[in-house]
mmCIF file of C-alpha atoms in Angstrom:
data_model
loop_
_atom_site.group_PDB
_atom_site.id
_atom_site.type_symbol
_atom_site.label_atom_id
_atom_site.label_comp_id
_atom_site.label_asym_id
_atom_site.label_seq_id
_atom_site.Cartn_x
_atom_site.Cartn_y
_atom_site.Cartn_z
ATOM 1 C CA LYS A 1 0.000 0.000 0.000
ATOM 2 C CA VAL A 2 1.497 3.280 -1.151
ATOM 3 C CA GLN A 3 0.376 6.658 0.106
ATOM 4 C CA PHE A 4 1.146 10.138 -1.125
ATOM 5 C CA VAL A 5 1.812 12.615 1.681
ATOM 6 C CA PRO A 6 2.154 16.252 0.599
ATOM 7 C CA LYS A 7 4.539 18.611 2.330
ATOM 8 C CA PRO A 8 3.013 20.681 5.146
ATOM 9 C CA ASP A 9 1.247 23.838 3.913
ATOM 10 C CA TRP A 10 1.765 22.859 0.252
ATOM 11 C CA SER A 11 -1.006 22.705 -2.319
ATOM 12 C CA GLY A 12 -1.136 22.290 -6.089
ATOM 13 C CA PRO A 13 -1.264 19.734 -8.918
ATOM 14 C CA VAL A 14 0.367 16.328 -8.528
ATOM 15 C CA LYS A 15 1.438 13.952 -11.319
ATOM 16 C CA ILE A 16 2.609 10.431 -10.539
ATOM 17 C CA LYS A 17 3.953 8.106 -13.216
ATOM 18 C CA VAL A 18 3.609 4.364 -12.698
ATOM 19 C CA VAL A 19 5.760 1.903 -14.686
ATOM 20 C CA ALA A 20 5.200 -1.844 -14.552
ATOM 21 C CA LYS A 21 7.407 -4.535 -16.122
ATOM 22 C CA ASP A 22 7.157 -8.315 -16.080
ATOM 23 C CA ASP A 23 9.733 -11.093 -16.567
ATOM 24 C CA ALA A 24 8.885 -11.409 -20.257
ATOM 25 C CA GLY A 25 9.955 -7.828 -20.839
ATOM 26 C CA SER A 26 6.490 -6.407 -21.254
ATOM 27 C CA ILE A 27 6.247 -2.828 -20.049
ATOM 28 C CA ASP A 28 3.230 -0.702 -19.317
ATOM 29 C CA THR A 29 2.927 2.815 -17.945
ATOM 30 C CA ALA A 30 0.217 4.827 -16.374
ATOM 31 C CA GLU A 31 -0.087 8.315 -15.048
ATOM 32 C CA ILE A 32 -2.045 9.514 -12.050
ATOM 33 C CA GLN A 33 -2.944 13.160 -11.707
ATOM 34 C CA PHE A 34 -4.743 14.980 -8.914
ATOM 35 C CA ASN A 35 -4.735 18.243 -7.002
ATOM 36 C CA VAL A 36 -3.886 18.926 -3.406
ATOM 37 C CA ILE A 37 -6.301 21.632 -2.360
ATOM 38 C CA GLU A 38 -5.363 24.328 0.073
ATOM 39 C CA ILE A 39 -6.945 24.071 3.518
ATOM 40 C CA ASN A 40 -7.220 27.298 5.438
ATOM 41 C CA ASP A 41 -5.031 27.245 8.532
ATOM 42 C CA LYS A 42 -6.350 28.448 11.844
ATOM 43 C CA LEU A 43 -5.824 32.109 12.615
ATOM 44 C CA THR A 44 -4.433 32.794 16.086
ATOM 45 C CA ILE A 45 -4.069 35.938 18.207
ATOM 46 C CA ARG A 46 -0.990 36.536 20.280
ATOM 47 C CA ALA A 47 -1.597 39.002 23.121
ATOM 48 C CA ASP A 48 1.434 39.551 25.335
ATOM 49 C CA LYS A 49 1.035 40.500 28.983
ATOM 50 C CA ILE A 50 0.900 44.197 29.921
ATOM 51 C CA GLY A 51 0.574 43.782 33.703
ATOM 52 C CA THR A 52 0.151 47.020 35.648
ATOM 53 C CA ILE A 53 0.554 50.532 34.256
ATOM 54 C CA SER A 54 -0.012 53.996 35.715
ATOM 55 C CA ASP A 55 -2.813 56.256 34.507
ATOM 56 C CA THR A 56 -0.182 58.558 33.005
ATOM 57 C CA GLN A 57 1.092 55.852 30.614
ATOM 58 C CA MET A 58 -0.297 55.062 27.150
ATOM 59 C CA PRO A 59 1.041 51.605 26.198
ATOM 60 C CA HIS A 60 0.984 50.171 22.685
ATOM 61 C CA LEU A 61 -1.135 47.045 22.460
ATOM 62 C CA PRO A 62 1.006 43.870 22.239
ATOM 63 C CA ILE A 63 -1.341 42.135 19.774
ATOM 64 C CA THR A 64 -0.200 40.084 16.763
ATOM 65 C CA LEU A 65 -2.216 37.922 14.364
ATOM 66 C CA SER A 66 -0.480 34.677 13.410
ATOM 67 C CA ASP A 67 -1.228 32.133 10.695
ATOM 68 C CA LYS A 68 0.642 29.538 8.643
ATOM 69 C CA ASP A 69 -1.007 30.903 5.519
ATOM 70 C CA ASP A 70 0.646 33.624 3.480
ATOM 71 C CA GLU A 71 0.725 36.982 5.276
ATOM 72 C CA SER A 72 -0.905 38.602 2.240
ATOM 73 C CA GLN A 73 -4.171 36.818 3.108
ATOM 74 C CA LYS A 74 -6.930 39.287 3.947
ATOM 75 C CA VAL A 75 -8.010 39.468 7.582
ATOM 76 C CA GLU A 76 -10.430 41.536 9.646
ATOM 77 C CA CYS A 77 -9.807 42.457 13.250
ATOM 78 C CA THR A 78 -11.791 44.347 15.905
ATOM 79 C CA VAL A 79 -10.365 45.622 19.196
ATOM 80 C CA LYS A 80 -12.861 46.838 21.796
ATOM 81 C CA VAL A 81 -12.714 48.118 25.380
ATOM 82 C CA VAL A 82 -15.157 45.894 27.297
ATOM 83 C CA LYS A 83 -14.136 46.757 30.861
ATOM 84 C CA GLY A 84 -12.539 49.766 32.530
ATOM 85 C CA SER A 85 -12.345 53.450 31.747
ATOM 86 C CA GLY A 86 -10.227 54.503 28.795
ATOM 87 C CA SER A 87 -9.992 54.712 25.010
ATOM 88 C CA LEU A 88 -8.061 53.313 22.083
ATOM 89 C CA GLN A 89 -5.929 55.683 20.040
ATOM 90 C CA GLY A 90 -4.699 54.884 16.554
ATOM 91 C CA GLN A 91 -1.975 56.445 14.459
ATOM 92 C CA ASP A 92 -4.351 59.260 13.459
ATOM 93 C CA GLY A 93 -4.728 60.303 17.112
ATOM 94 C CA VAL A 94 -8.507 59.753 17.199
ATOM 95 C CA LEU A 95 -9.861 58.261 20.452
ATOM 96 C CA ALA A 96 -12.459 55.487 20.290
ATOM 97 C CA SER A 97 -13.829 52.666 22.416
ATOM 98 C CA SER A 98 -13.611 50.245 19.467
ATOM 99 C CA MET A 99 -11.443 49.993 16.336
ATOM 100 C CA ASP A 100 -11.841 47.899 13.161
ATOM 101 C CA PHE A 101 -9.068 46.825 10.767
ATOM 102 C CA SER A 102 -9.359 45.155 7.371
ATOM 103 C CA ASP A 103 -6.369 44.443 5.123
ATOM 104 C CA SER A 104 -3.678 41.859 4.571
ATOM 105 C CA ARG A 105 -2.478 40.212 7.771
ATOM 106 C CA LYS A 106 0.871 41.937 7.349
ATOM 107 C CA ASN A 107 -0.711 45.411 7.148
ATOM 108 C CA VAL A 108 -3.205 44.775 9.951
ATOM 109 C CA ASN A 109 -0.387 43.712 12.261
ATOM 110 C CA ALA A 110 1.464 46.912 11.367
ATOM 111 C CA GLU A 111 -1.631 48.984 12.246
ATOM 112 C CA LEU A 112 -2.194 47.095 15.509
ATOM 113 C CA ARG A 113 1.332 47.938 16.613
ATOM 114 C CA GLN A 114 0.407 51.648 16.425
ATOM 115 C CA VAL A 115 -2.652 51.376 18.690
ATOM 116 C CA ARG A 116 -2.347 52.720 22.230
ATOM 117 C CA PHE A 117 -4.598 52.465 25.263
ATOM 118 C CA VAL A 118 -5.292 55.852 26.878
ATOM 119 C CA PRO A 119 -6.474 55.464 30.515
ATOM 120 C CA ALA A 120 -9.153 57.755 31.937
ATOM 121 C CA GLU A 121 -8.809 56.565 35.543
ATOM 122 C CA GLY A 122 -7.470 53.713 37.635
ATOM 123 C CA GLY A 123 -8.942 50.208 37.716
ATOM 124 C CA ASP A 124 -9.021 46.888 35.890
ATOM 125 C CA VAL A 125 -9.179 46.934 32.081
ATOM 126 C CA ALA A 126 -10.229 44.254 29.590
ATOM 127 C CA LEU A 127 -9.882 44.486 25.810
ATOM 128 C CA GLN A 128 -11.658 42.076 23.477
ATOM 129 C CA VAL A 129 -9.890 41.115 20.241
ATOM 130 C CA VAL A 130 -11.802 39.329 17.469
ATOM 131 C CA ALA A 131 -10.151 38.321 14.182
ATOM 132 C CA LYS A 132 -11.120 36.321 11.092
ATOM 133 C CA ASP A 133 -9.478 35.621 7.750
ATOM 134 C CA SER A 134 -10.821 35.268 4.219
ATOM 135 C CA GLY A 135 -10.786 31.490 4.570
ATOM 136 C CA GLY A 136 -13.409 31.565 7.303
ATOM 137 C CA SER A 137 -11.165 30.973 10.301
ATOM 138 C CA GLN A 138 -12.247 33.102 13.267
ATOM 139 C CA THR A 139 -10.789 33.458 16.736
ATOM 140 C CA GLU A 140 -10.979 35.814 19.695
ATOM 141 C CA THR A 141 -9.227 36.533 22.973
ATOM 142 C CA GLN A 142 -9.141 39.106 25.762
ATOM 143 C CA LEU A 143 -6.266 41.178 27.076
ATOM 144 C CA PHE A 144 -6.357 42.031 30.792
ATOM 145 C CA PHE A 145 -4.283 44.550 32.720
ATOM 146 C CA HIS A 146 -4.534 47.006 35.610
ATOM 147 C CA VAL A 147 -4.257 50.799 35.650
ATOM 148 C CA LYS A 148 -2.814 52.267 38.844
ATOM 149 C CA ALA A 149 -4.181 55.707 39.740
ATOM 150 C CA VAL A 150 -1.299 58.161 39.972
ATOM 151 C CA GLY A 151 -2.231 61.398 38.202
ATOM 152 C CA ALA A 152 -5.981 61.101 37.683
ATOM 153 C CA THR A 153 -7.846 64.071 39.186
ATOM 154 C CA ARG A 154 -10.926 62.028 39.819
ATOM 155 C CA ASP A 155 -9.033 59.423 41.817
ATOM 156 C CA ARG A 156 -7.213 62.084 43.809
ATOM 157 C CA ALA A 157 -10.579 63.618 44.641
ATOM 158 C CA LYS A 158 -11.824 60.247 45.852
ATOM 159 C CA SER A 159 -8.775 59.763 48.073
ATOM 160 C CA LEU A 160 -9.243 63.267 49.528
ATOM 161 C CA GLY A 161 -12.946 62.687 50.116
ATOM 162 C CA PRO A 162 -12.767 61.867 53.876
ATOM 163 C CA ALA A 163 -10.406 64.799 54.567
ATOM 164 C CA LEU A 164 -12.659 67.175 52.634
ATOM 165 C CA SER A 165 -15.710 65.939 54.534
ATOM 166 C CA LYS A 166 -14.029 66.656 57.888
ATOM 167 C CA ARG A 167 -13.042 70.108 56.727
ATOM 168 C CA GLU A 168 -16.577 70.851 55.540
ATOM 169 C CA ALA A 169 -17.956 69.686 58.902
ATOM 170 C CA LYS A 170 -15.620 72.051 60.757
ATOM 171 C CA LEU A 171 -16.597 74.961 58.511
ATOM 172 C CA LYS A 172 -20.280 74.189 58.994
ATOM 173 C CA LYS A 173 -19.872 74.144 62.790
ATOM 174 C CA LYS A 174 -17.938 77.405 62.651
ATOM 175 C CA ARG A 175 -20.670 79.043 60.531
ATOM 176 C CA GLN A 176 -23.353 77.868 62.992
ATOM 177 C CA THR A 177 -21.371 79.318 65.920
ATOM 178 C CA GLN A 178 -20.937 82.624 64.099
ATOM 179 C CA LYS A 179 -24.656 82.686 63.302
ATOM 180 C CA LYS A 180 -25.548 82.189 66.952
ATOM 181 C CA SER A 181 -23.133 84.938 67.992
ATOM 182 C CA VAL A 182 -24.636 87.370 65.489
ATOM 183 C CA GLY A 183 -28.142 86.480 66.660
ATOM 184 C CA TRP A 184 -27.184 87.050 70.288
ATOM 185 C CA PHE A 185 -25.560 90.397 69.438
ATOM 186 C CA ARG A 186 -28.622 91.533 67.461
ATOM 187 C CA GLY A 187 -30.872 90.515 70.330
ATOM 188 C CA LEU A 188 -28.731 92.448 72.751
ATOM 189 C CA VAL A 189 -28.733 95.590 70.590
ATOM 190 C CA GLY A 190 -32.465 95.277 70.037
ATOM 191 C CA GLY A 191 -33.082 94.989 73.777
ATOM 192 C CA GLU A 192 -31.073 98.098 74.524
ATOM 193 C CA SER A 193 -33.007 100.038 71.871
ATOM 194 C CA GLU A 194 -36.318 98.984 73.316
ATOM 195 C CA SER A 195 -35.135 99.965 76.798
ATOM 196 C CA SER A 196 -34.024 103.407 75.614
ATOM 197 C CA SER A 197 -37.339 103.995 73.866
ATOM 198 C CA SER A 198 -39.200 102.992 76.982
ATOM 199 C CA ASP A 199 -37.132 105.347 79.120
ATOM 200 C CA SER A 200 -37.724 108.220 76.694
ATOM 201 C CA SER A 201 -41.446 107.628 76.723
ATOM 202 C CA SER A 202 -41.493 107.635 80.497
ATOM 203 C CA SER A 203 -39.572 110.889 80.675
ATOM 204 C CA SER A 204 -41.923 112.569 78.205
ATOM 205 C CA GLY A 205 -44.951 111.438 80.169
ATOM 206 C CA GLY A 206 -43.506 112.757 83.392
ATOM 207 C CA SER A 207 -42.909 116.217 81.918
ATOM 208 C CA SER A 208 -46.505 116.462 80.730
ATOM 209 C CA ASP A 209 -47.817 115.564 84.128
ATOM 210 C CA SER A 210 -45.735 118.220 85.838
ATOM 211 C CA GLN A 211 -47.059 120.877 83.474
#
């Protein structure tokens, strides 16, 4: 039993010549022809680890599409922020929560290397990457990392929250004390005025009686 085994990742026409000869010297030949069709190889996504970054950093995304097929094969890829606060920024500088790419695998990989993640605040981040090629192979993965709050105003405000609350409480108490003091002073001045008026009225009445 003879089998034909093509080389890995090779496709094309095959021609096999068969020659048979017996003891009497008779010879016969035959030819077998067939095609080895190309089978689309599975597309894979390589996403290297980012780990932890600060909210002042804008890392490039370590994403690469791999395939045994020729790198000129057309692929489509979508990168989307599915968790966390931040945006994707391409070579054109435009910020977006999702980006689509469609070109040869070589060109898409070149574009992916230019994409940055721009944090808005600290926290966990997850990016979803979906890719498919013209042969119908589709795959997806997620890239996880953490953003440490260092320069984000919003996070600084959160950390100062308890201190600000204490300060506001002190100011409120001070304002209430001042309000009471003003009320007491006004009451005192008002009392003296009423007393003076009463004394004046009494004096006037006394003068009339004496006349």
